[in-house]
Coordinates of C-alpha atoms in Angstrom, one line a residue:
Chain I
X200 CA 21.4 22.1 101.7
X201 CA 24.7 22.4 100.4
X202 CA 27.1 25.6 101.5
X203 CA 29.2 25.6 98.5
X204 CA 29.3 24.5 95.2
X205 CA 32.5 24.5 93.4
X206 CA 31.5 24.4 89.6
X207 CA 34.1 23.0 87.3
X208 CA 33.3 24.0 83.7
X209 CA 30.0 26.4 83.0
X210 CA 29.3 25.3 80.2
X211 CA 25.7 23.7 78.9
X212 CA 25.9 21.0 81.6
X213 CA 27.6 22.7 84.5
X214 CA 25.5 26.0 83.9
X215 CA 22.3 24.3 83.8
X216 CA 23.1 22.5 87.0
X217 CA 23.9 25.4 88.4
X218 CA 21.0 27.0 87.2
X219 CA 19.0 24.0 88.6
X220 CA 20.8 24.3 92.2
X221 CA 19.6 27.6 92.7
X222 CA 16.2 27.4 91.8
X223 CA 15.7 24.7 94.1
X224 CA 17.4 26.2 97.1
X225 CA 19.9 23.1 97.4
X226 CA 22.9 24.9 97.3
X227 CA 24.1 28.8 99.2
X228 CA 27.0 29.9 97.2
X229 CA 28.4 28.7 93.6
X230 CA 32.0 29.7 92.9
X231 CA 33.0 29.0 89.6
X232 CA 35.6 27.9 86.7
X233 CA 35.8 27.5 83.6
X234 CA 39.1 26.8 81.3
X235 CA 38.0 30.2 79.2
X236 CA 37.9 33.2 81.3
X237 CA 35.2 34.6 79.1
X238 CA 33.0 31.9 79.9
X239 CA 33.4 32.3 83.7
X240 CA 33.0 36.0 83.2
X241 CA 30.0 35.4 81.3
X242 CA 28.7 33.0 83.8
X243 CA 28.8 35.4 86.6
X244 CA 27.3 37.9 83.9
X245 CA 24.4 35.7 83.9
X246 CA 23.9 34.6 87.4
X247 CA 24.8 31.3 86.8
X248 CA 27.3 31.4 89.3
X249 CA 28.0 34.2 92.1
X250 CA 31.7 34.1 92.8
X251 CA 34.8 33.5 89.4
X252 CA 37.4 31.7 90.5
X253 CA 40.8 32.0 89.0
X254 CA 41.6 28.3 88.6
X255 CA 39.6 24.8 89.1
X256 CA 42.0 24.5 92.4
X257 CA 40.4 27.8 94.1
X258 CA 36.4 26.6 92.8
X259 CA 36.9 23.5 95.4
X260 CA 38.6 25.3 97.6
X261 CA 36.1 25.4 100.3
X262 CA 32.9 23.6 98.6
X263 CA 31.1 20.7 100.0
X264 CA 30.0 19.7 96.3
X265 CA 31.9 20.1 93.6
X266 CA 30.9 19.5 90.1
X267 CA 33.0 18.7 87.1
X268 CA 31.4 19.5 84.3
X269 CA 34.1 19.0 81.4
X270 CA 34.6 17.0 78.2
X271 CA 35.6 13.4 79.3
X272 CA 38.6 13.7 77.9
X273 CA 39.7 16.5 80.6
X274 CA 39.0 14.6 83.0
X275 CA 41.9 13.2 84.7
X276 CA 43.7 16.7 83.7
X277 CA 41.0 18.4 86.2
X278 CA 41.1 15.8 89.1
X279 CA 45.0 15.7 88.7
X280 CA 44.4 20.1 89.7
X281 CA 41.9 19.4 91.9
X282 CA 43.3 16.6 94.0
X283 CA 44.8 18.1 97.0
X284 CA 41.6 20.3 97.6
X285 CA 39.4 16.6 97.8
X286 CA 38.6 15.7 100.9
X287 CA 36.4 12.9 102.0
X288 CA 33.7 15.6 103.2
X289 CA 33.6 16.4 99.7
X290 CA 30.4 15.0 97.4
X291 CA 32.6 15.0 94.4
X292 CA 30.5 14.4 91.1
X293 CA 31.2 14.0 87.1
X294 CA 28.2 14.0 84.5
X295 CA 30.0 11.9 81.6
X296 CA 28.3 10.2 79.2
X297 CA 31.3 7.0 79.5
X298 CA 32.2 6.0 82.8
X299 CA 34.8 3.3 83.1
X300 CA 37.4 5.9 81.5
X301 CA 36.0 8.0 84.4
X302 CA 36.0 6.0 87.0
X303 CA 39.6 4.4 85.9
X304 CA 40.8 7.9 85.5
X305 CA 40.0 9.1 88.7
X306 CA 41.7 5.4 90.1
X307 CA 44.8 6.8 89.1
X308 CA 44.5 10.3 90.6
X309 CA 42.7 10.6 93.7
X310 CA 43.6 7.1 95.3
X311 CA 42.6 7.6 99.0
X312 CA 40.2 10.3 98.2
X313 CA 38.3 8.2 96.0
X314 CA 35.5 7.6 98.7
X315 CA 33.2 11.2 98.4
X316 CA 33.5 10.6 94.3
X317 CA 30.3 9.4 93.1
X318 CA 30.4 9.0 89.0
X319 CA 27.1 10.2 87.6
X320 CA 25.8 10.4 83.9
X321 CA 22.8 12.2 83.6
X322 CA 20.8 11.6 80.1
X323 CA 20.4 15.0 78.9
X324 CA 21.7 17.6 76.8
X325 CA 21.0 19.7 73.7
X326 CA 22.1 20.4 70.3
X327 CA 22.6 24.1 71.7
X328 CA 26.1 24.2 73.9
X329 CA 27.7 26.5 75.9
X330 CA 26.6 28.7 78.6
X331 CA 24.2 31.2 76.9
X332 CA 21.8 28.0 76.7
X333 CA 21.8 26.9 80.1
X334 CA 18.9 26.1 81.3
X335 CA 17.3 25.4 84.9
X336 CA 14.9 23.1 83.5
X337 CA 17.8 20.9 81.4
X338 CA 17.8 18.5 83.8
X339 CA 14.0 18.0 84.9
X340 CA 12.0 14.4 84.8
X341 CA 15.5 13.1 83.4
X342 CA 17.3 10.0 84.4
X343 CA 20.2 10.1 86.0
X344 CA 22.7 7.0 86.0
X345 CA 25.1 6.7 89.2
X346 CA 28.0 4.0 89.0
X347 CA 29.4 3.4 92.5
X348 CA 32.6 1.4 92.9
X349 CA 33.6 -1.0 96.4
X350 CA 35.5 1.9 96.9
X351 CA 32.2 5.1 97.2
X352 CA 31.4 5.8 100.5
X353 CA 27.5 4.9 101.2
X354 CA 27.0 8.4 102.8
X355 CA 28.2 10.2 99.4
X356 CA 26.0 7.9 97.1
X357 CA 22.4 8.9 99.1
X358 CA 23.8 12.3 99.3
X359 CA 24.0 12.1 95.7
X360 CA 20.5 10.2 95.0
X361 CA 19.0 12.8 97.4
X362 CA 20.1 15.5 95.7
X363 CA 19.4 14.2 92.1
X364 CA 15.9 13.5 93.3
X365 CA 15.4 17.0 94.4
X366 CA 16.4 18.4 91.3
X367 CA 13.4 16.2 89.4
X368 CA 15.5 13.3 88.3
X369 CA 14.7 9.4 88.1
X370 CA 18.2 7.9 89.7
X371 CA 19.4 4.1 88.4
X372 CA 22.5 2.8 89.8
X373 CA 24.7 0.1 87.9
X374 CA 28.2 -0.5 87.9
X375 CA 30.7 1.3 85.1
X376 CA 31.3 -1.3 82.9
X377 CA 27.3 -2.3 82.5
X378 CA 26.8 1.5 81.8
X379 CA 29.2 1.7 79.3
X380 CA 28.0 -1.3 77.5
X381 CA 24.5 -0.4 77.3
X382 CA 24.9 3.2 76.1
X383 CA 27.5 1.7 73.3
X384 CA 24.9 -0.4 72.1
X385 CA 21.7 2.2 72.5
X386 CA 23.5 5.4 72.1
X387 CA 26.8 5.6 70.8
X388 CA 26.7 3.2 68.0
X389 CA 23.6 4.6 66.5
X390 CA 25.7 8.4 66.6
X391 CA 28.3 6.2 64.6
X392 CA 25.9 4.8 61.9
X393 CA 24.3 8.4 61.7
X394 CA 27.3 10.2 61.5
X395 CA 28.6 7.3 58.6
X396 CA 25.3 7.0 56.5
X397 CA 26.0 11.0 56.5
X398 CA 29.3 10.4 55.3
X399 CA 28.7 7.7 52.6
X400 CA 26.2 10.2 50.7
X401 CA 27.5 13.3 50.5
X402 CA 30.9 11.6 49.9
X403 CA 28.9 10.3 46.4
X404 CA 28.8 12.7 43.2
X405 CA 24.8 12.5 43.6
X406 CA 25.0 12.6 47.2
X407 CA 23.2 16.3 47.0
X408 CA 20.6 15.0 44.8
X409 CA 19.6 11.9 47.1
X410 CA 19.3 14.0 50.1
X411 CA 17.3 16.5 48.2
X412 CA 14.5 13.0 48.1
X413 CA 14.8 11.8 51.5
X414 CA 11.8 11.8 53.6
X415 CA 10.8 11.9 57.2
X416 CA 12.0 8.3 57.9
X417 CA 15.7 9.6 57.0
X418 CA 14.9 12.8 58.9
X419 CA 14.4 11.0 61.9
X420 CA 16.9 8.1 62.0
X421 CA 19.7 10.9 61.0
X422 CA 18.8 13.4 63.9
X423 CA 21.9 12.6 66.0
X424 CA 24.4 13.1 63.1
X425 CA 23.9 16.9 63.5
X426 CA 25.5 16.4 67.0
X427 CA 28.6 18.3 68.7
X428 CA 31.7 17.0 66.9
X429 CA 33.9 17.8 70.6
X430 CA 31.7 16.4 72.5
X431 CA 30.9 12.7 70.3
X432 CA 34.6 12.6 69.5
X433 CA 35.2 12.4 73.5
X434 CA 32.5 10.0 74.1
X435 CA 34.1 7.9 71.2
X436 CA 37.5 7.7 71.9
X437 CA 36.5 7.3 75.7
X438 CA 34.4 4.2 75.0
X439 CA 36.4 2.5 72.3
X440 CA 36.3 -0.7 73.5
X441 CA 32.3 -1.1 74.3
X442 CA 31.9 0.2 71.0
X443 CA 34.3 -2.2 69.3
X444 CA 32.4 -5.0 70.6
X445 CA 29.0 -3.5 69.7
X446 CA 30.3 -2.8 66.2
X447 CA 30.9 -6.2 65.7
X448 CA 27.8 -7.6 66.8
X449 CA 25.9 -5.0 64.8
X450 CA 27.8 -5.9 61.6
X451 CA 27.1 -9.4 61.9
X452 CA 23.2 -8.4 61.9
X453 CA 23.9 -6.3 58.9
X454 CA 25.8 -9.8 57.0
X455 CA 22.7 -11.1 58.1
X456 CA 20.3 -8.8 56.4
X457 CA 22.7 -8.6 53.0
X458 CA 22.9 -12.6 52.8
X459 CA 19.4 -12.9 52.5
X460 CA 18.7 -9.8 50.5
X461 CA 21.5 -11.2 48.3
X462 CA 20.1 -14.7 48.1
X463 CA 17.0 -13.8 47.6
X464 CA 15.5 -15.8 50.5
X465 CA 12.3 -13.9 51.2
X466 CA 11.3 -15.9 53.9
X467 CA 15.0 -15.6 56.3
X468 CA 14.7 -12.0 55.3
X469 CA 11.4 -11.6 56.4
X470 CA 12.0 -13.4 59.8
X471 CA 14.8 -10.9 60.5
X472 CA 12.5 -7.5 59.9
X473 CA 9.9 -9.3 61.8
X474 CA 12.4 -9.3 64.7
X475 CA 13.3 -6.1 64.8
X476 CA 9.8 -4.9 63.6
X477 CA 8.4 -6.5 66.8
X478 CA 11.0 -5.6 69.3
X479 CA 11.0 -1.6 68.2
X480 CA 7.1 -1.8 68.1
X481 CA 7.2 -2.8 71.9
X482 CA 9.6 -0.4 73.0
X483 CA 8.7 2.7 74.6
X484 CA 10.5 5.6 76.2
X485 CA 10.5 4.9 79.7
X486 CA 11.9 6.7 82.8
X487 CA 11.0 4.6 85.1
X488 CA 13.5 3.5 87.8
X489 CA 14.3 -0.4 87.1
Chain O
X101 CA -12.0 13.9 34.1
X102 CA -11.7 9.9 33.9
X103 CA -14.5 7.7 33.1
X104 CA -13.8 4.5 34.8
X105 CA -10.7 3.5 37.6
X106 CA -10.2 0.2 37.7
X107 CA -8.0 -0.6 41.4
X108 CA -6.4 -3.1 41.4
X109 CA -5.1 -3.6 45.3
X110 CA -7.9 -2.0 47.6
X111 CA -5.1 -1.1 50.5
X112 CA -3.9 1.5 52.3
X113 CA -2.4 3.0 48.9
X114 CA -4.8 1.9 46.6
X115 CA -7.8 2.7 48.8
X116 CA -6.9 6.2 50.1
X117 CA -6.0 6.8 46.0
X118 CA -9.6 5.8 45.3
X119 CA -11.0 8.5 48.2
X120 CA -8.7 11.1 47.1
X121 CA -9.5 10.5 43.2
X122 CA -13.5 10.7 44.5
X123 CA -13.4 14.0 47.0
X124 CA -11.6 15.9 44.2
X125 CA -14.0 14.5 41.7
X126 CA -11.6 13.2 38.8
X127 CA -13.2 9.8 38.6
X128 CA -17.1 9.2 38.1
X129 CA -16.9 5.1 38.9
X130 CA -14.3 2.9 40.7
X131 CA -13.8 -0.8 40.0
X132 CA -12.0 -2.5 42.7
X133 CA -10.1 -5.6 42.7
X134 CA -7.9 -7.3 45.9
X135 CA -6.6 -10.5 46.1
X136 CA -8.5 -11.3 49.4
X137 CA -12.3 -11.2 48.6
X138 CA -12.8 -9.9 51.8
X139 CA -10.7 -6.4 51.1
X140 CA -12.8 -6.0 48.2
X141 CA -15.7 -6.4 50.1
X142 CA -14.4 -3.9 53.2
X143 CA -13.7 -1.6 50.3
X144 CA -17.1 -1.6 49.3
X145 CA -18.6 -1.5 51.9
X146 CA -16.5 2.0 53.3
X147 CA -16.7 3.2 50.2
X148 CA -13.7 3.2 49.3
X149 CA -14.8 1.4 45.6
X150 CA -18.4 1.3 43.4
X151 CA -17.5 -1.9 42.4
X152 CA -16.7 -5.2 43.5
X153 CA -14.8 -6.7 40.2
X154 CA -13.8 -10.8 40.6
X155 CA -10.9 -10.2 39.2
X156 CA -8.0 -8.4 38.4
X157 CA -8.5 -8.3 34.3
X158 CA -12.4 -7.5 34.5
X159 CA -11.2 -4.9 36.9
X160 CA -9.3 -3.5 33.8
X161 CA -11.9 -3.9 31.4
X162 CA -13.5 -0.4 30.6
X163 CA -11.1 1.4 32.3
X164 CA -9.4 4.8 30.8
X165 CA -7.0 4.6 34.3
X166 CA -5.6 1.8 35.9
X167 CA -3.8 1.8 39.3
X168 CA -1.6 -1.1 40.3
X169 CA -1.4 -0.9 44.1
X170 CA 0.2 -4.0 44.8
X171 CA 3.3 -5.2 46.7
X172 CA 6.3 -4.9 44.2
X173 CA 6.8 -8.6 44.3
X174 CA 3.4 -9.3 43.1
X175 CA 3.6 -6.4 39.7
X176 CA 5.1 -9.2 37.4
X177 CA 2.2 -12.0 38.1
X178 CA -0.7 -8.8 38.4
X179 CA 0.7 -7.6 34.6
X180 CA 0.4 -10.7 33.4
X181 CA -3.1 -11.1 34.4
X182 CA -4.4 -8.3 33.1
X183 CA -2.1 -7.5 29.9
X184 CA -5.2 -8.4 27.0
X185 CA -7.1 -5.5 28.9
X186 CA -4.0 -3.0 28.2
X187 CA -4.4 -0.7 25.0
X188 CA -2.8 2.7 24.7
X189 CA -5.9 4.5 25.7
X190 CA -5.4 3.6 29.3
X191 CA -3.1 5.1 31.8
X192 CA -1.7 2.4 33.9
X193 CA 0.5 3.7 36.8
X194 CA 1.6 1.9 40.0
X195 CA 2.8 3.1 43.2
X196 CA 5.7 0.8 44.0
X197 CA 8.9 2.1 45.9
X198 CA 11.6 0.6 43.3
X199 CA 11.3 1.6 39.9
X200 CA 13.6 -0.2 37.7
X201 CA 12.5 -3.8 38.6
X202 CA 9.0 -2.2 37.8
X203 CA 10.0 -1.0 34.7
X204 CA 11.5 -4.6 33.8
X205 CA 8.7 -6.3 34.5
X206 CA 6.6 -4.1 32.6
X207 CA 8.8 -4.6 29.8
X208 CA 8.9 -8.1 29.9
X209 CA 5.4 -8.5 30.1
X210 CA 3.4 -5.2 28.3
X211 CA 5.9 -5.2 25.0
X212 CA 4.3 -2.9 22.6
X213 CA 1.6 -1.9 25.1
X214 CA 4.5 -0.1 27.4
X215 CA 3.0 3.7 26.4
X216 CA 0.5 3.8 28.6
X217 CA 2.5 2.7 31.2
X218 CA 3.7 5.4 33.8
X219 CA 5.8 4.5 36.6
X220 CA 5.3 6.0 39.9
X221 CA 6.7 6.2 43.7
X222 CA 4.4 8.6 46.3
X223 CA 6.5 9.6 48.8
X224 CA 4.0 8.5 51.8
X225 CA 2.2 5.8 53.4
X226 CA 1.8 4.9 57.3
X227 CA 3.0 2.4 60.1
X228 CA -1.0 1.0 59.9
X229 CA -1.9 -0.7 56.6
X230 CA -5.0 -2.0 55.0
X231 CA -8.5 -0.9 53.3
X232 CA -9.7 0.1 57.0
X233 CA -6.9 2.9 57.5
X234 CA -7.6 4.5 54.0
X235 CA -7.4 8.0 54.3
X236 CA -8.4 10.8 51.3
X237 CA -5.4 12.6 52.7
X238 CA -2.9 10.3 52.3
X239 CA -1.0 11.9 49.5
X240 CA -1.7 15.3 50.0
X241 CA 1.2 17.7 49.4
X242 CA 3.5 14.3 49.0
X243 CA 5.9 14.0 46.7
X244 CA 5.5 11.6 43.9
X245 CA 8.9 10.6 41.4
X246 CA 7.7 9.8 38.3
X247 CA 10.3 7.1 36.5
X248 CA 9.5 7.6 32.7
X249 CA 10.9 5.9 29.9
X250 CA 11.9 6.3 26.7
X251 CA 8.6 4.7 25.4
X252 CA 6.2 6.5 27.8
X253 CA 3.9 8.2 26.0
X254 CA 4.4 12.4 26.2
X255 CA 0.6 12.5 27.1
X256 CA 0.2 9.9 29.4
X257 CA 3.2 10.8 31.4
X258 CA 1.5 15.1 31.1
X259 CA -2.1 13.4 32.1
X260 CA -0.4 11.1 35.1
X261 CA 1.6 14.7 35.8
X262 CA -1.6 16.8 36.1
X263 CA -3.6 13.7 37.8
X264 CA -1.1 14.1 41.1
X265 CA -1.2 17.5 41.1
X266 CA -4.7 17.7 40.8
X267 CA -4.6 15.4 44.1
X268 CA -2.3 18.1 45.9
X269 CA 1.1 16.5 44.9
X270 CA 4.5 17.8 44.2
X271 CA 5.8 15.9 41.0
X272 CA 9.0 14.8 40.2
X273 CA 10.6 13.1 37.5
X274 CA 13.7 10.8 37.1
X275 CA 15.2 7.6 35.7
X276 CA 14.3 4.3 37.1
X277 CA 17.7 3.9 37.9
X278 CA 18.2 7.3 39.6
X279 CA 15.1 6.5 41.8
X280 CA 16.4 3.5 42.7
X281 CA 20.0 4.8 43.6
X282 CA 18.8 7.7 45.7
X283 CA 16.4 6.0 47.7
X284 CA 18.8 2.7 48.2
X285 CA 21.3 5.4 50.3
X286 CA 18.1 7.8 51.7
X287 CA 15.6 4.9 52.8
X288 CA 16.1 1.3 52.0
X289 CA 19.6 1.5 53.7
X290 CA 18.6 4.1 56.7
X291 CA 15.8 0.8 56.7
X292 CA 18.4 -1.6 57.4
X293 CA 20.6 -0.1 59.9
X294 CA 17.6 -0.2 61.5
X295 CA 16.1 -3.4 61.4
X296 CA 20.2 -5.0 62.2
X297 CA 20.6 -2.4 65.6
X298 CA 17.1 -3.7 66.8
X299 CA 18.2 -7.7 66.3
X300 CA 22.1 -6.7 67.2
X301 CA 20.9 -5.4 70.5
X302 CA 18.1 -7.5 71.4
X303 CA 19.7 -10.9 70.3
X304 CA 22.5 -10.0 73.2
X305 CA 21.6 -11.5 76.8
X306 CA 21.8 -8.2 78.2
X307 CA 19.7 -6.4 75.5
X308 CA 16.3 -5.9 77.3
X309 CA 18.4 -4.2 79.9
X310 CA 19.9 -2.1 77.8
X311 CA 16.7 -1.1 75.8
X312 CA 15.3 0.4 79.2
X313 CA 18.4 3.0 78.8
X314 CA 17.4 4.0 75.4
X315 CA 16.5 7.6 75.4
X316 CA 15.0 10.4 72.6
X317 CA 18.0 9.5 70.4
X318 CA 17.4 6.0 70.0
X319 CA 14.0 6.8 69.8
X320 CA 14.3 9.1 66.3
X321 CA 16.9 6.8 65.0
X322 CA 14.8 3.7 65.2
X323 CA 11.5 4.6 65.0
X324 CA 11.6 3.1 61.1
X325 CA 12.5 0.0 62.6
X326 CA 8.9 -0.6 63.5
X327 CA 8.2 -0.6 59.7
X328 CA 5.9 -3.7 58.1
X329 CA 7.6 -6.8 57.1
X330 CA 6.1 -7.8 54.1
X331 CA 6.3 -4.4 52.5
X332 CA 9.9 -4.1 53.4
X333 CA 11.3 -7.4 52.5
X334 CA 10.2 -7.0 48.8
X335 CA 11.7 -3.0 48.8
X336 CA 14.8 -4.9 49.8
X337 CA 14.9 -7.9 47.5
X338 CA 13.1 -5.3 44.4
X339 CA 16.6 -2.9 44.9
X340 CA 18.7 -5.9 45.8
X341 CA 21.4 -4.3 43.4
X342 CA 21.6 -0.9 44.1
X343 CA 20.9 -1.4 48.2
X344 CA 24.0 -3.8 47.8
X345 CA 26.1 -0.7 46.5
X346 CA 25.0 1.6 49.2
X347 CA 26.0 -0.5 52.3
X348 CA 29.4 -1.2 50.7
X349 CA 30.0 2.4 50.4
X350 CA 28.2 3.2 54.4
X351 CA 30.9 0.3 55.3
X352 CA 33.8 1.7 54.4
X353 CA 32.8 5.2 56.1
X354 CA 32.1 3.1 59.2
X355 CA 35.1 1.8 58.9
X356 CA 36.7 4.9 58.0
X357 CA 34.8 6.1 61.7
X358 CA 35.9 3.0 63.2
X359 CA 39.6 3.2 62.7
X360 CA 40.0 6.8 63.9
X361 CA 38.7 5.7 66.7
X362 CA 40.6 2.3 66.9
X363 CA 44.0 4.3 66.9
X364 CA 42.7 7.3 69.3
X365 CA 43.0 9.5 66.4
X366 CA 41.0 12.8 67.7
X367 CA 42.2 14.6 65.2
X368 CA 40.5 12.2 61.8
X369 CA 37.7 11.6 64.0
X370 CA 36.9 15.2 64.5
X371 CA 37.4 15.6 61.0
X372 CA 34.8 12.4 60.2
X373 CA 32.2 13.9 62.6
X374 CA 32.5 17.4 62.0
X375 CA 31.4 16.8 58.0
X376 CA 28.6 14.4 59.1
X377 CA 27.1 17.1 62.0
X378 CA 27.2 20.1 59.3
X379 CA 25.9 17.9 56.4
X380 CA 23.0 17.2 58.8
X381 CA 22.6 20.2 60.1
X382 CA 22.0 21.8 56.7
X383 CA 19.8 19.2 55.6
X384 CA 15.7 20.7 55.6
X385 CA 13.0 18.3 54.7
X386 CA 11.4 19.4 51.5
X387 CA 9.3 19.0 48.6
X388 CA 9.9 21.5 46.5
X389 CA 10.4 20.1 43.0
X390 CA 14.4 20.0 41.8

């Protein structure tokens, strides 16, 4: 059991794991901090956390967890705040959804403390943000990916498994830049092609009239574009060069498709939807530990 | 009431047409043709048809309706077979999902027996295919676009209009060319992006890896990419034209996405997201007629 948990933004994410803490007896006291006062106030409104604290300095002052639970891109703002309070007895923890940024970012700031700092990205979240919707249960029977460097101390990374086991989660380990790779490729380049194919029709003088005809397979494959503009603009510009790379390779797939749809060659064409027919077909949600 | 359907295509389409035609009593005998004697017999034997014709014209022959339910690359060659059968007193319709290589085809090959003719699109079908997964309720409260011409007869195009509804459809109409525009940027392209993220990622050596990490989004997004081959590579090379449009306009938005996010532009990218995410988010499924 922890003594202290020093919350760093109580927002969806940090509230919920608050939220999550608590119900499962894993942690005595949370102080938080958030950058808005109102949020902090309202947090302590809702018993998300039991103690405000005036800055991120004072929420670690004290805590053997902390939590930061901020857009990627405050990252290195909030360890720069936080650094003198970090301590190696300190289970330090991010839940960003890019990690080399992370992980680079807190490099550069903590230097000798880097050892209690275990980079985490827990698959969750909600189309509803902010406080108001946390939720104990946000994190339950999901995944949780950790991304240890030469540099985490053993001790913090089973304290960290332990503890994201014992709030319900599955817990993979890989390193940052294998992380970031995979999510460009199964998560944030399909957010980019959602949030384009959005653009590119109601950018069109008939684009209100098409949408008006589109059907359940549009409704489905076009889910993500309704997705908080903050937070993908973060995960974006945090994962620029992954995403570059999976761009590329995407759009050579797509030349693929339009060459033989523009040749006419029914028989390449089919071979490629056979492809990705097949492979779709034999995927299946999993969240299994590999 | 019609005297006589004559199928032509005893499939998933055609048949569940033929059970939903029979439950709501609009058609006292059905004459089926397939191109595999083997369908026709399954379709028989279900129940699905009355009639096992031998081929695609004596199929026609005493019919008052005519349903062409046949893979849009095979309409041409299927017209052509049955064209001496096709007087004014029948109403011919297909169910094809691109109209204006349809309409060509009918034009080419019908001439002065085009009046009859009245193209259609049913907004519905299913990941399983063939005479076996028939279903009466396949096109209840659907959506069907009906792509009249000039030369459609007014009451053919009224008696195909009440026909739908009398099977629990929502009808609308359109030009060929419309169709074909709106559902190149709402399906056949959504269809692509598809098909090219499943081959991008799974043609990479870390792909199956990556795959494992896929969560609900990735899910939604590319659950069309399971779609059937065959049916999809002639939607693709039957709308070849206005599919070719669509992806150059969803390029230069990705690009558009791409850039921001090339030069750490927050501020564009924000701006790119934020209209995709409320476009979406105002988006409802529907069928009310326009």
């Amino acid at each position: 059991m922890f003594e202290q948990l020093g919350l760093i933004g109580c927002g969806l994410m940090g509230g919920s794991f608050a939220l999550a803490m608590k119900r499962a007896r894993l942690v005595k006291r949370i102080v938080g901090y958030s950058k808005s006062p109102s949020t902090t106030a309202r947090a302590l409104q809702l018993g998300v956390i039991d103690v405000e604290a005036p800055s991120a300095l004072l929420a670690v002052s004290g805590a053997d967890l902390v939590l930061l639970a901020v857009p990627v891109s405050a990252t290195e703002a909030t360890l720069k705040t936080i650094r003198h309070m970090v301590n190696p007895g300190v289970l330090l923890m991010d839940v960003g959804s890019s990690k080399r940024d992370v992980v680079d970012a807190a490099r550069r700031v903590l230097r000798g403390a880097m050892s209690g700092f275990v980079p985490c990205h827990p698959i969750t979240g909600s189309e509803a943000s902010g406080v108001d919707n946390a939720d104990a249960n946000l994190y339950s029977g999901k995944r949780v990916v950790i991304t240890p460097i030469d540099r985490t101390a053993p001790d913090k990374l089973r304290q960290a498994e332990l503890l994201w086991r014992d709030l319900g989660c599955d817990v993979i380990s890989m390193t940052p830049e294998t992380h970031d790779a995979a999510f460009a490729a199964v998560s944030h380049l399909p957010h980019m092609l959602a949030f384009a194919l959005m653009n590119s029709i109601t950018e069109q003088n008939d684009g209100r009239d098409y949408l008006a005809l589109a059907g359940p397979g549009f409704r489905d494959f076009s889910r993500i574009a309704a997705s908080d503009p903050n937070l993908w603009r973060d995960v974006l510009l945090s994962n620029r060069e992954e995403i570059a790379r999976q761009s590329e390779l995407f759009e050579r797939s797509m030349a693929q498709l339009r060459r033989a749809i523009g040749d006419g060659d029914g028989e390449e064409l089919k071979r490629l939807i056979n492809n990705a027919s097949h492979a779709r077909a034999n995927w299946r949600l999993t969240r299994d530990t590999r």
